[in-house]
CSV table of N, CA, C and O in Angstrom, one decimal:
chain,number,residue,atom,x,y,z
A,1,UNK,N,21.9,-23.0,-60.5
A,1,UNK,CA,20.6,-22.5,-60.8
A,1,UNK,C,19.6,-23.1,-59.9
A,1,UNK,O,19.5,-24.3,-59.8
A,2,UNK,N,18.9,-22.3,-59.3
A,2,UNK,CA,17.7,-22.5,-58.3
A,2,UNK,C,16.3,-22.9,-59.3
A,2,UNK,O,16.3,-22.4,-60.4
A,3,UNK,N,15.4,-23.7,-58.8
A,3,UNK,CA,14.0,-23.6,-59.3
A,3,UNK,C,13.1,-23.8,-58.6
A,3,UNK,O,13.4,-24.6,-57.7
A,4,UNK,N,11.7,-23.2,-58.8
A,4,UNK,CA,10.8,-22.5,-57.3
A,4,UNK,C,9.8,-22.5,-58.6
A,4,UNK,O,9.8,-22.6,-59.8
A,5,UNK,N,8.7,-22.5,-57.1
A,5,UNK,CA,7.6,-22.2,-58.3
A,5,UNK,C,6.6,-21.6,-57.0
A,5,UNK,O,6.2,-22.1,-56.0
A,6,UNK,N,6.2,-20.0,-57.9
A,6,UNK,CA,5.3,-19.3,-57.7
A,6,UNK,C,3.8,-20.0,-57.9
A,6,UNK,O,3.6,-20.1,-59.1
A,7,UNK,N,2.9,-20.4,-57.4
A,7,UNK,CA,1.8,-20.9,-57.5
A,7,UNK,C,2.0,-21.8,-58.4
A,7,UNK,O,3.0,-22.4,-58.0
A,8,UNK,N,1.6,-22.3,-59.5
A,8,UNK,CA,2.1,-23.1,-60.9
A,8,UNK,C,3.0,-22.8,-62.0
A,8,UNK,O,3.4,-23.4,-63.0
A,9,UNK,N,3.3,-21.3,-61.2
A,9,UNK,CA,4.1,-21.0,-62.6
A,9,UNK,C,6.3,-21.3,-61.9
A,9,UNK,O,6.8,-20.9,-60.9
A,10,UNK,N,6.8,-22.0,-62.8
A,10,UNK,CA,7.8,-22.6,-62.5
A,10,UNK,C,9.0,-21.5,-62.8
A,10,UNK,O,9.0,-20.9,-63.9
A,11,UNK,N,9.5,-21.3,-62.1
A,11,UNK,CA,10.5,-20.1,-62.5
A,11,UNK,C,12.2,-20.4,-62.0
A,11,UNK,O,12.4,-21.3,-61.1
A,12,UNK,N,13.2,-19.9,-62.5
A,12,UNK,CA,14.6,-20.3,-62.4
A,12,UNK,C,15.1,-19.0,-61.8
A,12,UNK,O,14.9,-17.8,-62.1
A,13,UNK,N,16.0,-19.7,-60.6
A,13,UNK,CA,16.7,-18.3,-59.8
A,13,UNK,C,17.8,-18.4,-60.1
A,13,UNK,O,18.3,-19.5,-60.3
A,14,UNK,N,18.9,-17.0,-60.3
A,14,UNK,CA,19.8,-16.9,-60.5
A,14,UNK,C,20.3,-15.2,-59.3
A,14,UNK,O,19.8,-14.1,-59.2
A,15,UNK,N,21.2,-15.7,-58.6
A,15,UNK,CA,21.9,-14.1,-57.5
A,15,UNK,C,20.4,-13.7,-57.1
A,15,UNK,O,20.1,-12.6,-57.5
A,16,UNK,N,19.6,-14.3,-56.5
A,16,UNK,CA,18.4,-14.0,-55.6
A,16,UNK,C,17.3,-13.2,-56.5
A,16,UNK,O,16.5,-12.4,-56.1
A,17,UNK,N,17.5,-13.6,-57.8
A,17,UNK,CA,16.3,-13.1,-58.8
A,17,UNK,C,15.6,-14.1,-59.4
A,17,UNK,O,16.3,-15.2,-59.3
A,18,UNK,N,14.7,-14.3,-59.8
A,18,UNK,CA,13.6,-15.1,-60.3
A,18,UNK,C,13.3,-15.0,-61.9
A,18,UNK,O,13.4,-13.8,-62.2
A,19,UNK,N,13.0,-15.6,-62.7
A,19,UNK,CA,12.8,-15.8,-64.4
A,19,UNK,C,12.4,-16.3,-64.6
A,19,UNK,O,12.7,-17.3,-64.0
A,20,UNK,N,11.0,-16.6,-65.6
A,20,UNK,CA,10.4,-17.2,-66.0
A,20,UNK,C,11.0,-18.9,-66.5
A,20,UNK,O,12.1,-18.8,-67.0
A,21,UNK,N,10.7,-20.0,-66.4
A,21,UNK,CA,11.4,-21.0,-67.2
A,21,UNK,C,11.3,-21.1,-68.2
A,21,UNK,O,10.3,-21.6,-68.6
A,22,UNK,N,12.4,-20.5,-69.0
A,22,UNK,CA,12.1,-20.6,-70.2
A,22,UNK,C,13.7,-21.1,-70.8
A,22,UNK,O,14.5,-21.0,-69.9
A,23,UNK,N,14.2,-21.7,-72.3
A,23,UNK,CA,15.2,-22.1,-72.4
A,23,UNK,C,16.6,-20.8,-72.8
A,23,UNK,O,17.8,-20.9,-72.8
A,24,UNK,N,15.9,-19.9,-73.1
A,24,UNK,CA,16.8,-19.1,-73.4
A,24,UNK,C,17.0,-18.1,-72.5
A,24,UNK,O,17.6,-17.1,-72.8
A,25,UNK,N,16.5,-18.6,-71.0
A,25,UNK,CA,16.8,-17.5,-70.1
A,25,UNK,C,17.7,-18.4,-68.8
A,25,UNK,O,18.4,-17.9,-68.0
A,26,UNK,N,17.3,-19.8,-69.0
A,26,UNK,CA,18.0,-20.9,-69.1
A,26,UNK,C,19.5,-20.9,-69.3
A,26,UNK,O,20.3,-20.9,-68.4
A,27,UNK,N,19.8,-20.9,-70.8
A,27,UNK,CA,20.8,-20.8,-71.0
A,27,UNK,C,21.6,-19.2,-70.8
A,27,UNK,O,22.8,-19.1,-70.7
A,28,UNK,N,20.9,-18.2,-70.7
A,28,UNK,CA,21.9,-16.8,-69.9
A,28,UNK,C,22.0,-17.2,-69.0
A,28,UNK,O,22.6,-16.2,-68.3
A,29,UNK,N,21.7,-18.2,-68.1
A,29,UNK,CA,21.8,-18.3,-66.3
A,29,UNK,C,23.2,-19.2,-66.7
A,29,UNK,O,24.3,-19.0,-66.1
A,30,UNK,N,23.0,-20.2,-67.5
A,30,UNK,CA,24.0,-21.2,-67.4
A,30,UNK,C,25.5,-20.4,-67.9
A,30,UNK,O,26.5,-20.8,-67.4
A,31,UNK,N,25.6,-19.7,-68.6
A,31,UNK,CA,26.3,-18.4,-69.2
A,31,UNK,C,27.2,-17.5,-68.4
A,31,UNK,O,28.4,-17.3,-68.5
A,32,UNK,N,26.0,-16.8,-67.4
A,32,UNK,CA,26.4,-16.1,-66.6
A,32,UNK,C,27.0,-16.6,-65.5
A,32,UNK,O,27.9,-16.0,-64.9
A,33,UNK,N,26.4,-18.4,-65.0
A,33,UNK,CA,27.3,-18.9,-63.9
A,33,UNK,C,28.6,-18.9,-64.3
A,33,UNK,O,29.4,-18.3,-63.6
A,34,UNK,N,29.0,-19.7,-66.0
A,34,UNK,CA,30.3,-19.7,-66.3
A,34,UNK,C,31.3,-18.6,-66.1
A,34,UNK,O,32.5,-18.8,-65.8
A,35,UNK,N,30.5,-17.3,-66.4
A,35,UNK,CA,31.6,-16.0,-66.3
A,35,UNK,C,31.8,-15.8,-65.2
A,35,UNK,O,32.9,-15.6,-64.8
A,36,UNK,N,30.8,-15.8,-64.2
A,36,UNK,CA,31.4,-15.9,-62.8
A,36,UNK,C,32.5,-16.5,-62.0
A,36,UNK,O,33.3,-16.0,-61.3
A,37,UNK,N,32.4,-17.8,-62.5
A,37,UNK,CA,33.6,-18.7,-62.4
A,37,UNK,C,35.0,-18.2,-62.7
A,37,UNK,O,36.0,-18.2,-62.0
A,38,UNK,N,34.8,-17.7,-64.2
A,38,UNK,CA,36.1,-17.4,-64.6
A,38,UNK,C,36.2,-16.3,-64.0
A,38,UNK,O,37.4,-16.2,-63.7
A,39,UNK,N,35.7,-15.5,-63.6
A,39,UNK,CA,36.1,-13.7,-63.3
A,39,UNK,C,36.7,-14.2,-61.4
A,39,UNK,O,37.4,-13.4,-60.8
A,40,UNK,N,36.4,-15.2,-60.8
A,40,UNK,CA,36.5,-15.4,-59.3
A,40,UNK,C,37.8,-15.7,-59.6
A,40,UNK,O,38.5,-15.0,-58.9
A,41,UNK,N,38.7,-16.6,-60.7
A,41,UNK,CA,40.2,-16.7,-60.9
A,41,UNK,C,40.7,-15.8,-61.4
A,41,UNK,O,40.1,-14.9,-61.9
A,42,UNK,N,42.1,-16.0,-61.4
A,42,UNK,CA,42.9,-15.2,-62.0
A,42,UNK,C,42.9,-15.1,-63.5
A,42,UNK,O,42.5,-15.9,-64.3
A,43,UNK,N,43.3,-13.9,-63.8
A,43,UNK,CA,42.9,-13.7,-65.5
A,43,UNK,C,44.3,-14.4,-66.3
A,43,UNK,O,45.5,-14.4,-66.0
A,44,UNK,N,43.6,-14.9,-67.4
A,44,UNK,CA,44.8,-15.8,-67.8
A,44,UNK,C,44.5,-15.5,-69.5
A,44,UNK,O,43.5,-14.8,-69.8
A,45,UNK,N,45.3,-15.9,-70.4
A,45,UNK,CA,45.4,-15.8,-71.8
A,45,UNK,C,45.2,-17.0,-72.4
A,45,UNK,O,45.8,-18.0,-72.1
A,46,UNK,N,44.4,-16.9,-73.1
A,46,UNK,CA,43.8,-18.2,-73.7
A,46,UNK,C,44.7,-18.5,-75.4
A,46,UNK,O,45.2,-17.7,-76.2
A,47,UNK,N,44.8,-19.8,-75.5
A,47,UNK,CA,45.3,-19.7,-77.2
A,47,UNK,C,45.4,-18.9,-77.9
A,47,UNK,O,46.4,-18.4,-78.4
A,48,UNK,N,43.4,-18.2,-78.2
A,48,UNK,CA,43.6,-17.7,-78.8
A,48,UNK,C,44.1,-16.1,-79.0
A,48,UNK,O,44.2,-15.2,-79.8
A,49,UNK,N,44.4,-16.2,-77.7
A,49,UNK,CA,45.0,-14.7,-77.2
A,49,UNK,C,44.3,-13.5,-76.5
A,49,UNK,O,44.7,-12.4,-76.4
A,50,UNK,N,43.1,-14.1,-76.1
A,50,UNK,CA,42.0,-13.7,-75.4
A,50,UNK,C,42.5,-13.3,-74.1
A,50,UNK,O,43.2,-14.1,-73.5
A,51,UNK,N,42.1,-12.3,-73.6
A,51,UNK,CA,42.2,-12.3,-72.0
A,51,UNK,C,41.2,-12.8,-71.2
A,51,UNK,O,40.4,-11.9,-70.8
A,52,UNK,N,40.9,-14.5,-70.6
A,52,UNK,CA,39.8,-14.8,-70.0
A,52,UNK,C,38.8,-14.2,-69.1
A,52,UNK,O,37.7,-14.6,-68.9
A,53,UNK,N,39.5,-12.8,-68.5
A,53,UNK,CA,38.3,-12.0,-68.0
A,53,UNK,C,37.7,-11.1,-68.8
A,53,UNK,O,36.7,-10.6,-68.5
A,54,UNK,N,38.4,-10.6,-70.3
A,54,UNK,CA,37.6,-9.8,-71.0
A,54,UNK,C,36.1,-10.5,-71.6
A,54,UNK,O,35.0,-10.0,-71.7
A,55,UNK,N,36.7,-11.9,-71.8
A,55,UNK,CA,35.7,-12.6,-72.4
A,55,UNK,C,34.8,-13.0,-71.6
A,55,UNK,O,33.7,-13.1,-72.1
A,56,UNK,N,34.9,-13.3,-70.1
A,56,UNK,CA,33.8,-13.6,-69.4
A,56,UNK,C,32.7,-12.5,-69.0
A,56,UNK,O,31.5,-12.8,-68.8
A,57,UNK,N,33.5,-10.8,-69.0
A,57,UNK,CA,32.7,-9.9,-68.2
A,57,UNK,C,31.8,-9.8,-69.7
A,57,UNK,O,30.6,-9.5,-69.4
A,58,UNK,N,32.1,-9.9,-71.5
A,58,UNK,CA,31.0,-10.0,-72.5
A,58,UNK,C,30.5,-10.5,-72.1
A,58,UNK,O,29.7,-9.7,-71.5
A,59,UNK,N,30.2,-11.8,-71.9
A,59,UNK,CA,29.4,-12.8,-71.7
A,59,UNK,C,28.6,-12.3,-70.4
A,59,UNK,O,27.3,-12.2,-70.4
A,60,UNK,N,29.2,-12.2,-69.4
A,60,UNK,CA,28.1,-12.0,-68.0
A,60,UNK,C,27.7,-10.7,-68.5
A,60,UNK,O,26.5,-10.7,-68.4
A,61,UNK,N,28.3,-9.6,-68.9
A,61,UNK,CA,27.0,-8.6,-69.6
A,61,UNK,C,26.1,-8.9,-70.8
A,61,UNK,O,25.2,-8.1,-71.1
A,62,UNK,N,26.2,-9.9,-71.5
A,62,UNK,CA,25.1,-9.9,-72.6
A,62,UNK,C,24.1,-11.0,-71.8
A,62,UNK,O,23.0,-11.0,-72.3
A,63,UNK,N,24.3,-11.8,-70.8
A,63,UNK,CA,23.2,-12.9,-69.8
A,63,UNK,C,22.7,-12.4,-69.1
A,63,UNK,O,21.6,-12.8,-68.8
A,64,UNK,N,23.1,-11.0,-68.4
A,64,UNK,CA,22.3,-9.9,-67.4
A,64,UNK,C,21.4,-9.0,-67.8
A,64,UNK,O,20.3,-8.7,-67.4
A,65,UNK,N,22.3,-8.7,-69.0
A,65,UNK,CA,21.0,-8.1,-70.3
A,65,UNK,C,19.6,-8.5,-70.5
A,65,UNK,O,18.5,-8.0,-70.4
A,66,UNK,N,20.2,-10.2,-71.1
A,66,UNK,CA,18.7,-11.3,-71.0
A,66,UNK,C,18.0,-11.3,-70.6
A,66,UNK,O,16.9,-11.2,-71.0
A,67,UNK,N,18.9,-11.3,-68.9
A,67,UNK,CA,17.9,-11.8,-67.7
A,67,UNK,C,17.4,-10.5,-67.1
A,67,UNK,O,16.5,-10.7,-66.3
A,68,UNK,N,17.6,-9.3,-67.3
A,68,UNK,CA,17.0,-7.8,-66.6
A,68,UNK,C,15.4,-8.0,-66.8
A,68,UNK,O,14.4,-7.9,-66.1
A,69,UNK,N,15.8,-8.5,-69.0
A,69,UNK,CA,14.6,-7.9,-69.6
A,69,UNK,C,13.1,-8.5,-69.0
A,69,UNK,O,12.1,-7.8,-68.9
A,70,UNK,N,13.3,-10.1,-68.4
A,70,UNK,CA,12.8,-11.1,-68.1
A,70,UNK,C,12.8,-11.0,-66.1
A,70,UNK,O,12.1,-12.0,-65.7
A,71,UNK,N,13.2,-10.5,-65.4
A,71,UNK,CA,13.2,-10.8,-64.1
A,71,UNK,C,11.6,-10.9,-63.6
A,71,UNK,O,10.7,-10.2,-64.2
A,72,UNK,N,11.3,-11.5,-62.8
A,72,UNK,CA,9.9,-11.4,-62.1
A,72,UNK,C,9.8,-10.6,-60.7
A,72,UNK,O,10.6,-10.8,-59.8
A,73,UNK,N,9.2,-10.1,-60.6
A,73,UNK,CA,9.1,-9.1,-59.2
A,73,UNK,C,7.5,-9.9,-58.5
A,73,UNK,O,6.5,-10.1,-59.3
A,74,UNK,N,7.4,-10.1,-57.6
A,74,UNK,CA,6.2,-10.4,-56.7
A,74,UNK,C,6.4,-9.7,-55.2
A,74,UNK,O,7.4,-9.4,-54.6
A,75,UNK,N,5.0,-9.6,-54.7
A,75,UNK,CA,4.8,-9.2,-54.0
A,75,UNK,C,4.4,-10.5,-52.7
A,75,UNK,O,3.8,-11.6,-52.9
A,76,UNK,N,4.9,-10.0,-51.5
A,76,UNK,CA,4.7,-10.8,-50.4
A,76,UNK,C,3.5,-10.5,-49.4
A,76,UNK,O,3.3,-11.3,-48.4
């Protein structure tokens, strides 16, 4: 996770997008890095019987969701 700041206002980058800092957009960044990770390896079966990419691509779609609602756009 990247952090930048637009004049005073402090903002968190995630895949070349910008977010307000806030904790709960925070933690979809921290979220969505995790599912990334898993989806770059191979899919594997977890104890509980899970297939580790089904469970990562929930996850990285419900943090992209987060982060859509919240992205910042500026002008250069």
């Amino acid at each position: 996770m990247q952090t930048r700041y637009f004049g005073e206002v402090k903002a968190l980058g995630f895949d070349g997008k910008w977010y307000p800092d806030e904790e709960a957009l925070e933690d979809a960044i921290v979220q969505a890095e995790w599912a990334k990770g898993i989806l770059a390896g191979p899919d594997t079966v977890w104890p509980n019987g899970r297939h580790s990419h089904e469970a990562a691509s929930a996850v990285l779609d419900e943090s992209l969701d987060t982060l859509c609602a919240r992205e910042f756009f500026f002008a250069h």
